[in-house]
Amino acid sequence: MKKVLVVGSGGREHALVWQLTCSPDVGKVYCAPGNAGIAAIAECLPIKEDELEKLAAFAEREHIDLTVVGPEAPLCAGLVDVFKTRNLAVFGPDRKAAQLEGSKSYAKAFMERCGIPTAKAAVFVSEEPAAEYIKAEYGAGASQIVVKADGLAAGKGVLVANSCDEALEFLHGCFEGTFGNAGAKVVIEECLLGEEASILALCDGNTIVPLVSSQDHKRVFDNDQGPNTGGMGAYSPAPVVNDAVWRQIENEILQPFLKGIKQEKLYFRGVIFVGVMIHENRAKVLEFNVRFGDPEIQPVMRRFCGDWYDVLYKTATGKLSEAKLVWSDKAAVSVVMASGGYPGSYSKGKVISGLADAAAAGSVVFHAGTASGDNGEIVTAGGRVLGVSALGDDIAQAIKNAYAGVEKISFEGGFFRHDIGAKALDK
Ligand code: AMP
Ligand code: GLY
């Protein structure tokens, strides 16, 4: 029987672990460091995601057959490089290829070389010319400009600015060190209009295979109000990605991406998450991530019906063309329940009740920020706390089923969006 190690501690990792435990060949799943929900189905290890040498030493000692990396930080720090030197099978791109997420200017230049459609952009390493550029863009009639810190900034490094002053203030913050080194370089982009979707595609350097489409809800409040978050809920499939859009994405984004990976000899055996903006049936790339989207992967995992271990192992070992991806025709929805105050500051340690009732109502509840309390109860331990997921014959039914689960669960200060999936119903 196979042994798997999953690195990370959020809802994404819970969903990956959950699907891996369903694989017929998997005997044991470890998760480092995991959370209280993951601990119910896997063995959690006291190793943090940035302790690369410790993770590799564990994988070697325990003869782990496959390590799957959830978050971007260890990938950008070179986890795959460390594992490769020890000949350990690992799912993810190496440090160089992880720059597709770790550096927005690197990703932009890659897209340009590959001819992948994306927003017009300029890159700056000092404030003054960047400010001049922003003023010129607004002067020329732009009503919104997007300012991005180049490096990893925990999802906070992007501003869609509604005014020149707002853009300049954010820019100043970047160069003043608000995002540390991540803001020493800044990408300024044209603002794209349309509807966003998330395209996740497995890639082993020779083959690229998309998973089913999904859509996230990034703003914290209903009707896309309030600040951006890591994602407040997701559903799959996303009807905005219709057949024509899929074809365009395959031909103009995924195939050129694969060609670029080959031409530039990048080591990429993992998942590329392409955030796209779709307008008039055409997708343009907003960003690349080199990991599964969270919460997007939650509904996607609910719809997967094949052998997930086999698919990830084949991707990690360059045999993706032999993998079989099987999907349910059902729709899936995952609603995030968050701590009061998120995405700003929030308190932790609130007791969560109703988890068993939600499961009895047919939901699978993925834990994001949870921990075990002193008396065996489950308590909150993060901003995003849970992802309550359900299947349905169509999106409307899946929404109903997911919210039936949400209704059963409560914790002090907890909140959720009431309109997850609603955009799909309009179509
Ligand atoms: P990123 O981390 O680059 O995906 O940016 C985070 C979010 O900012 C995206 O999910 C979009 O909602 C928004 N965004 C980023 N770039 C653009 C753009 N060029 N036009 C419009 N919105 C954008
Ligand atoms: N849900 C967006 C992300 O994972 O980046």
Coordinates of C-alpha atoms and ligand atoms in Angstrom, one line a residue:
M1 CA 0.0 0.0 0.0
K2 CA 1.2 3.5 -0.8
K3 CA 2.2 6.2 1.7
V4 CA 1.5 9.8 0.9
L5 CA 2.6 13.0 2.5
V6 CA 0.6 16.2 2.0
V7 CA 2.2 19.5 2.9
G8 CA 0.0 22.3 4.2
S9 CA -2.8 23.0 6.7
G10 CA -5.9 24.5 5.0
G11 CA -9.1 23.6 3.3
R12 CA -7.2 22.7 0.1
E13 CA -5.1 20.2 1.9
H14 CA -8.1 18.7 3.7
A15 CA -9.8 18.2 0.3
L16 CA -6.7 16.7 -1.2
V17 CA -6.2 14.4 1.8
W18 CA -9.9 13.4 1.7
Q19 CA -9.7 12.4 -2.0
L20 CA -6.3 10.6 -1.5
T21 CA -7.8 8.5 1.3
C22 CA -10.4 7.3 -1.2
S23 CA -7.7 5.9 -3.5
P24 CA -7.7 2.0 -3.4
D25 CA -3.9 1.8 -3.3
V26 CA -3.3 4.3 -0.5
G27 CA -2.7 2.8 2.9
K28 CA -1.6 5.8 4.8
V29 CA -1.7 9.6 4.5
Y30 CA 0.4 12.0 6.5
C31 CA -0.1 15.7 6.6
A32 CA 2.4 18.4 7.7
P33 CA 1.2 20.2 9.7
G34 CA -2.5 19.6 9.0
N35 CA -5.4 20.8 11.1
A36 CA -8.1 19.3 13.4
G37 CA -10.3 18.1 10.5
I38 CA -7.4 16.5 8.6
A39 CA -6.3 14.7 11.8
A40 CA -9.6 12.8 11.7
I41 CA -8.6 11.0 8.5
A42 CA -4.8 11.3 8.3
E43 CA -1.8 11.4 10.7
C44 CA -0.7 15.0 11.3
L45 CA 3.0 15.7 11.8
P46 CA 4.5 18.5 13.8
I47 CA 6.5 19.8 10.9
K48 CA 5.8 23.2 9.4
E49 CA 5.5 23.7 5.7
D50 CA 8.7 25.8 5.5
E51 CA 10.9 23.1 7.2
L52 CA 12.0 21.7 3.8
E53 CA 14.9 19.6 5.1
K54 CA 12.8 18.1 7.9
L55 CA 10.0 17.2 5.4
A56 CA 12.4 15.6 3.0
A57 CA 14.1 13.7 5.9
F58 CA 10.7 12.4 7.0
A59 CA 9.7 11.3 3.4
E60 CA 13.0 9.5 3.0
R61 CA 12.9 7.8 6.4
E62 CA 9.3 6.7 6.1
H63 CA 9.6 5.6 2.4
I64 CA 6.8 8.0 1.4
D65 CA 5.8 7.1 -2.2
L66 CA 4.5 10.6 -3.1
T67 CA 4.6 14.1 -1.5
V68 CA 1.9 16.6 -2.6
V69 CA 2.6 20.2 -1.9
G70 CA -0.4 22.4 -1.1
P71 CA 0.7 26.0 -0.7
E72 CA 2.9 28.2 -2.8
A73 CA 5.5 29.3 -0.2
P74 CA 7.3 26.0 0.1
L75 CA 7.3 25.6 -3.7
C76 CA 8.8 29.1 -4.2
A77 CA 11.3 28.3 -1.4
G78 CA 12.5 25.2 -3.4
L79 CA 10.8 22.2 -1.7
V80 CA 10.8 20.3 -5.0
D81 CA 14.5 20.9 -5.5
V82 CA 15.3 19.6 -2.1
F83 CA 13.1 16.5 -2.7
K84 CA 14.6 15.9 -6.1
T85 CA 18.2 15.8 -4.8
R86 CA 17.0 12.9 -2.6
N87 CA 15.2 11.2 -5.5
L88 CA 11.8 11.5 -3.7
A89 CA 8.6 11.7 -5.8
V90 CA 7.0 15.1 -5.3
F91 CA 4.1 16.9 -6.9
G92 CA 4.9 20.5 -7.8
P93 CA 7.2 22.7 -9.9
D94 CA 10.8 23.4 -8.8
R95 CA 11.9 26.8 -7.4
K96 CA 12.6 28.3 -10.8
A97 CA 9.3 27.3 -12.4
A98 CA 7.4 28.4 -9.2
Q99 CA 8.4 32.0 -10.1
L100 CA 5.3 31.8 -12.4
E101 CA 3.5 32.5 -9.1
G102 CA 6.3 33.9 -7.0
S103 CA 7.1 36.8 -9.4
K104 CA 4.4 38.6 -11.3
S105 CA 6.9 40.2 -13.6
Y106 CA 8.4 36.8 -14.4
A107 CA 5.0 35.5 -15.2
K108 CA 4.2 38.5 -17.4
A109 CA 7.4 38.1 -19.3
F110 CA 6.7 34.3 -19.7
M111 CA 3.2 35.1 -21.0
E112 CA 4.6 37.6 -23.5
R113 CA 7.2 35.1 -24.8
C114 CA 4.5 32.5 -25.2
G115 CA 1.9 34.8 -26.7
I116 CA -0.6 34.2 -24.0
P117 CA -3.4 36.8 -23.8
T118 CA -3.1 38.9 -20.7
A119 CA -3.6 42.5 -19.5
K120 CA -1.1 45.2 -20.8
A121 CA 1.5 45.8 -18.1
A122 CA 4.7 47.6 -17.2
V123 CA 7.2 46.7 -14.5
F124 CA 9.0 49.2 -12.3
V125 CA 11.8 49.0 -9.7
S126 CA 11.5 52.5 -8.4
E127 CA 8.6 54.7 -7.4
E128 CA 9.0 57.8 -9.5
P129 CA 8.7 56.4 -13.0
A130 CA 5.9 54.1 -11.8
A131 CA 4.0 57.1 -10.4
E132 CA 4.5 58.9 -13.7
Y133 CA 3.2 55.9 -15.6
I134 CA 0.1 55.7 -13.4
K135 CA -0.6 59.4 -13.8
A136 CA -0.2 59.1 -17.6
E137 CA -2.6 56.1 -17.7
Y138 CA -5.3 58.0 -15.7
G139 CA -4.6 61.1 -17.8
A140 CA -5.3 59.1 -20.9
G141 CA -8.7 58.1 -19.6
A142 CA -8.3 54.9 -17.6
S143 CA -10.8 54.7 -14.8
Q144 CA -9.1 51.9 -13.0
I145 CA -5.5 50.7 -12.8
V146 CA -4.2 47.5 -11.1
V147 CA -1.1 47.8 -9.0
K148 CA 0.7 44.6 -8.0
A149 CA 3.6 43.9 -5.7
D150 CA 5.9 41.6 -7.7
G151 CA 6.4 38.9 -5.0
L152 CA 4.4 36.7 -2.7
A153 CA 2.3 38.9 -0.4
A154 CA -0.3 36.5 1.1
G155 CA -3.0 37.7 -1.3
K156 CA -2.7 41.3 -0.2
G157 CA -0.3 42.6 -2.8
V158 CA -2.8 43.6 -5.5
L159 CA -5.0 46.7 -5.6
V160 CA -7.6 47.4 -8.3
A161 CA -7.4 51.2 -7.8
N162 CA -10.5 53.3 -8.5
S163 CA -8.6 56.6 -8.6
C164 CA -5.1 57.9 -9.4
D165 CA -4.6 58.9 -5.7
E166 CA -5.5 55.4 -4.5
A167 CA -3.1 53.9 -6.9
L168 CA -0.3 56.2 -6.0
E169 CA -0.8 55.6 -2.2
F170 CA -0.7 51.8 -2.7
L171 CA 2.4 52.2 -4.9
H172 CA 4.1 54.3 -2.2
G173 CA 3.4 51.6 0.3
C174 CA 5.0 48.9 -2.0
F175 CA 8.2 50.9 -2.2
E176 CA 8.1 51.8 1.5
G177 CA 8.2 48.1 2.4
T178 CA 4.5 47.3 3.2
F179 CA 5.1 43.9 1.6
G180 CA 8.8 43.6 2.4
N181 CA 11.0 42.6 -0.4
A182 CA 7.9 41.5 -2.4
G183 CA 7.1 45.1 -3.1
A184 CA 10.6 46.2 -4.3
K185 CA 9.4 45.6 -7.8
V186 CA 5.9 46.6 -9.0
V187 CA 3.7 45.5 -11.9
I188 CA 1.2 48.0 -13.2
E189 CA -1.6 46.6 -15.3
E190 CA -4.5 47.7 -17.4
C191 CA -7.8 46.7 -15.6
L192 CA -9.7 43.9 -17.3
L193 CA -13.4 43.8 -17.1
G194 CA -15.6 40.6 -17.2
E195 CA -16.2 37.6 -15.1
E196 CA -13.4 35.6 -13.4
A197 CA -13.0 31.8 -13.4
S198 CA -10.3 29.4 -12.2
I199 CA -8.7 27.0 -14.6
L200 CA -6.7 24.3 -12.9
A201 CA -4.6 22.1 -15.2
L202 CA -2.2 19.3 -14.3
C203 CA 1.1 19.5 -16.2
D204 CA 4.1 17.1 -16.2
G205 CA 6.2 19.0 -18.7
N206 CA 5.0 16.8 -21.6
T207 CA 1.2 16.9 -21.2
I208 CA -1.3 19.3 -19.9
V209 CA -4.7 18.2 -18.7
P210 CA -7.3 20.6 -17.3
L211 CA -9.5 19.7 -14.4
V212 CA -13.2 20.7 -14.4
S213 CA -13.8 24.5 -14.3
S214 CA -14.6 26.4 -11.1
Q215 CA -15.3 29.8 -9.8
D216 CA -14.3 31.5 -6.6
H217 CA -15.9 34.4 -4.8
K218 CA -13.1 36.7 -3.7
R219 CA -14.9 39.6 -2.0
V220 CA -15.8 39.1 1.6
F221 CA -19.5 40.1 1.5
D222 CA -22.6 39.2 -0.6
N223 CA -22.8 40.7 -4.1
D224 CA -19.0 41.0 -4.3
Q225 CA -18.8 43.8 -1.8
G226 CA -16.0 44.5 0.6
P227 CA -12.3 43.7 0.5
N228 CA -10.7 40.7 -1.3
T229 CA -10.1 37.5 0.6
G230 CA -8.5 34.2 -0.1
G231 CA -11.9 33.1 -1.3
M232 CA -15.3 32.9 0.4
G233 CA -16.7 29.9 -1.6
A234 CA -16.5 28.2 -4.9
Y235 CA -18.5 26.0 -7.2
S236 CA -18.0 23.7 -10.2
P237 CA -18.6 23.7 -13.1
A238 CA -18.6 27.4 -13.9
P239 CA -21.0 27.9 -16.8
V240 CA -19.1 31.1 -17.8
V241 CA -16.5 28.7 -19.2
N242 CA -18.7 27.5 -22.0
D243 CA -17.5 25.3 -24.9
A244 CA -16.2 28.2 -26.9
V245 CA -14.3 29.6 -24.0
W246 CA -12.8 26.2 -23.1
R247 CA -11.5 25.8 -26.7
Q248 CA -10.0 29.3 -26.6
I249 CA -8.4 28.6 -23.2
E250 CA -7.0 25.3 -24.5
N251 CA -5.6 26.8 -27.7
E252 CA -4.5 30.2 -26.6
I253 CA -3.5 29.6 -23.0
L254 CA -2.9 26.0 -22.0
Q255 CA -1.1 24.7 -25.1
P256 CA 1.1 27.8 -25.4
F257 CA 1.9 27.4 -21.7
L258 CA 3.0 23.8 -22.2
K259 CA 5.1 24.8 -25.2
G260 CA 6.7 27.5 -23.1
I261 CA 7.5 25.1 -20.3
K262 CA 9.2 22.8 -22.8
Q263 CA 11.0 25.5 -24.7
E264 CA 12.4 27.1 -21.5
K265 CA 13.1 23.6 -20.0
L266 CA 11.3 24.4 -16.8
Y267 CA 10.7 21.6 -14.4
F268 CA 6.9 21.6 -13.9
R269 CA 5.3 18.5 -12.6
G270 CA 2.3 19.8 -10.7
V271 CA -0.7 22.0 -11.2
I272 CA -1.0 25.3 -12.9
F273 CA -3.9 27.4 -11.7
V274 CA -4.7 30.0 -14.3
G275 CA -6.9 32.9 -13.0
V276 CA -8.8 34.2 -16.1
M277 CA -11.0 37.1 -16.8
I278 CA -13.7 36.3 -19.4
H279 CA -15.2 39.0 -21.5
E280 CA -17.4 38.4 -24.6
N281 CA -16.4 34.7 -24.7
R282 CA -12.7 35.4 -24.5
A283 CA -10.4 34.6 -21.6
K284 CA -7.3 36.6 -20.6
V285 CA -4.9 35.6 -17.9
L286 CA -5.0 37.6 -14.6
E287 CA -2.4 35.5 -12.9
F288 CA -0.7 32.1 -12.6
N289 CA -0.5 30.1 -9.4
V290 CA 1.5 27.0 -9.1
R291 CA -0.8 25.2 -6.7
F292 CA -4.4 24.2 -6.4
G293 CA -6.8 27.0 -5.7
D294 CA -8.5 27.2 -2.3
P295 CA -11.5 26.9 -2.0
E296 CA -11.8 26.0 -5.8
I297 CA -10.2 22.5 -5.2
Q298 CA -13.0 21.7 -2.7
P299 CA -15.9 21.4 -5.2
V300 CA -13.5 20.0 -7.8
M301 CA -12.5 17.2 -5.4
R302 CA -16.1 16.5 -4.7
R303 CA -16.7 15.9 -8.4
F304 CA -13.7 13.7 -8.9
C305 CA -14.5 10.0 -9.3
G306 CA -11.2 8.4 -10.3
D307 CA -8.1 7.4 -8.5
W308 CA -6.5 10.7 -7.3
Y309 CA -3.3 9.1 -6.0
D310 CA -2.7 7.5 -9.4
V311 CA -3.3 10.9 -11.2
L312 CA -1.0 12.9 -8.9
Y313 CA 1.7 10.2 -8.9
K314 CA 1.6 10.0 -12.7
T315 CA 1.9 13.8 -12.9
A316 CA 4.8 13.8 -10.5
T317 CA 6.7 11.1 -12.5
G318 CA 6.1 12.4 -16.0
K319 CA 3.4 9.9 -17.0
L320 CA 0.4 12.2 -17.0
S321 CA -0.6 11.1 -20.5
E322 CA -1.5 7.7 -18.9
A323 CA -3.7 9.1 -16.1
K324 CA -7.4 8.7 -16.2
L325 CA -9.5 11.6 -15.0
V326 CA -13.1 10.7 -14.2
W327 CA -15.7 13.3 -13.2
S328 CA -19.2 13.3 -11.9
D329 CA -21.8 15.1 -13.9
K330 CA -23.1 16.5 -10.7
A331 CA -22.4 20.1 -9.6
A332 CA -20.6 20.9 -6.4
V333 CA -20.6 24.0 -4.1
S334 CA -18.4 24.8 -1.1
V335 CA -19.3 27.7 1.2
V336 CA -16.6 29.1 3.4
M337 CA -17.5 29.9 7.0
A338 CA -15.1 32.6 8.4
S339 CA -14.2 34.2 11.7
G340 CA -15.7 37.6 12.4
G341 CA -13.4 40.3 11.3
Y342 CA -11.7 38.3 8.5
P343 CA -9.9 39.4 6.2
G344 CA -8.8 41.8 8.9
S345 CA -8.0 40.8 12.4
Y346 CA -10.1 38.1 14.2
S347 CA -10.0 36.1 17.4
K348 CA -9.4 32.4 17.6
G349 CA -10.4 29.6 19.9
K350 CA -14.1 29.8 19.4
V351 CA -15.9 26.4 19.9
I352 CA -17.5 25.1 16.7
S353 CA -20.7 23.2 17.1
G354 CA -22.9 21.3 14.6
L355 CA -20.2 19.6 12.6
A356 CA -21.7 16.1 13.0
D357 CA -25.1 17.4 12.1
A358 CA -23.8 19.0 8.9
A359 CA -22.2 15.7 8.0
A360 CA -25.4 13.8 8.7
A361 CA -27.2 16.3 6.4
G362 CA -24.9 15.1 3.6
S363 CA -22.2 17.8 3.6
V364 CA -18.5 17.1 3.6
V365 CA -17.0 19.8 5.8
F366 CA -13.4 20.6 4.9
H367 CA -11.5 22.3 7.7
A368 CA -9.3 25.3 6.9
G369 CA -8.5 27.1 10.2
T370 CA -9.3 24.7 13.0
A371 CA -7.6 23.1 16.0
S372 CA -8.4 20.7 18.8
G373 CA -9.5 22.4 22.0
D374 CA -8.5 21.3 25.5
N375 CA -11.6 19.2 26.0
G376 CA -11.6 17.4 22.7
E377 CA -13.8 20.0 21.0
I378 CA -13.0 21.6 17.7
V379 CA -12.1 25.3 17.9
T380 CA -11.4 28.1 15.3
A381 CA -7.8 28.8 14.5
G382 CA -7.8 30.9 11.4
G383 CA -9.7 33.5 9.3
R384 CA -11.2 31.0 7.0
V385 CA -12.5 28.2 9.3
L386 CA -14.5 25.7 7.3
G387 CA -15.5 24.9 3.7
V388 CA -19.0 23.3 3.8
S389 CA -19.3 21.3 0.5
A390 CA -22.1 19.4 -1.1
L391 CA -23.1 17.9 -4.4
G392 CA -26.4 18.3 -6.3
D393 CA -27.9 17.3 -9.6
D394 CA -27.4 20.9 -10.7
I395 CA -25.9 24.1 -9.2
A396 CA -29.2 25.1 -7.7
Q397 CA -29.5 21.8 -5.8
A398 CA -25.8 21.8 -4.8
I399 CA -26.3 25.4 -3.4
K400 CA -29.3 24.2 -1.4
N401 CA -27.5 21.2 -0.1
A402 CA -24.4 23.1 0.9
Y403 CA -26.4 25.8 2.8
A404 CA -28.4 23.0 4.6
G405 CA -25.0 22.0 6.0
V406 CA -24.0 25.6 6.8
E407 CA -27.2 26.1 8.8
K408 CA -26.2 23.3 11.2
I409 CA -22.9 24.8 12.1
S410 CA -22.1 27.8 14.4
F411 CA -19.3 29.5 16.3
E412 CA -19.2 32.9 17.9
G413 CA -18.7 35.6 15.4
G414 CA -18.8 33.2 12.4
F415 CA -20.1 34.5 9.1
F416 CA -20.5 33.4 5.5
R417 CA -21.6 34.7 2.1
H418 CA -25.2 33.9 1.2
D419 CA -24.8 34.0 -2.6
I420 CA -22.2 31.4 -3.4
G421 CA -23.0 30.0 -6.8
A422 CA -25.7 32.6 -7.5
K423 CA -23.8 33.9 -10.6
A424 CA -24.2 30.4 -12.2
L425 CA -27.9 30.5 -11.8
D426 CA -28.2 33.7 -14.0
K427 CA -26.8 31.8 -17.0
Ligands
AMP1 P1 -3.8 38.3 -8.7 O1 -3.2 38.0 -7.4 O2 -2.9 38.9 -9.7 O3 -4.8 37.3 -9.2 O4 -4.9 39.5 -8.3 C1 -5.9 39.2 -7.3 C2 -7.2 39.7 -7.9 O5 -7.1 41.0 -8.3 C3 -7.7 38.9 -9.1 O6 -8.4 37.7 -8.7 C4 -8.7 39.9 -9.7 O7 -9.9 39.9 -9.0 C5 -8.0 41.2 -9.5 N1 -7.1 41.5 -10.6 C6 -5.8 41.2 -10.8 N2 -5.4 41.7 -12.0 C7 -6.4 42.3 -12.6 C8 -6.6 43.0 -13.8 N3 -5.6 43.2 -14.7 N4 -7.8 43.5 -14.1 C9 -8.8 43.4 -13.2 N5 -8.7 42.7 -12.0 C10 -7.5 42.2 -11.7
GLY2 N1 -9.0 31.1 -4.3 C1 -7.9 31.8 -4.9 C2 -6.6 31.2 -4.6 O1 -6.5 30.1 -4.2 O2 -5.7 31.9 -4.9

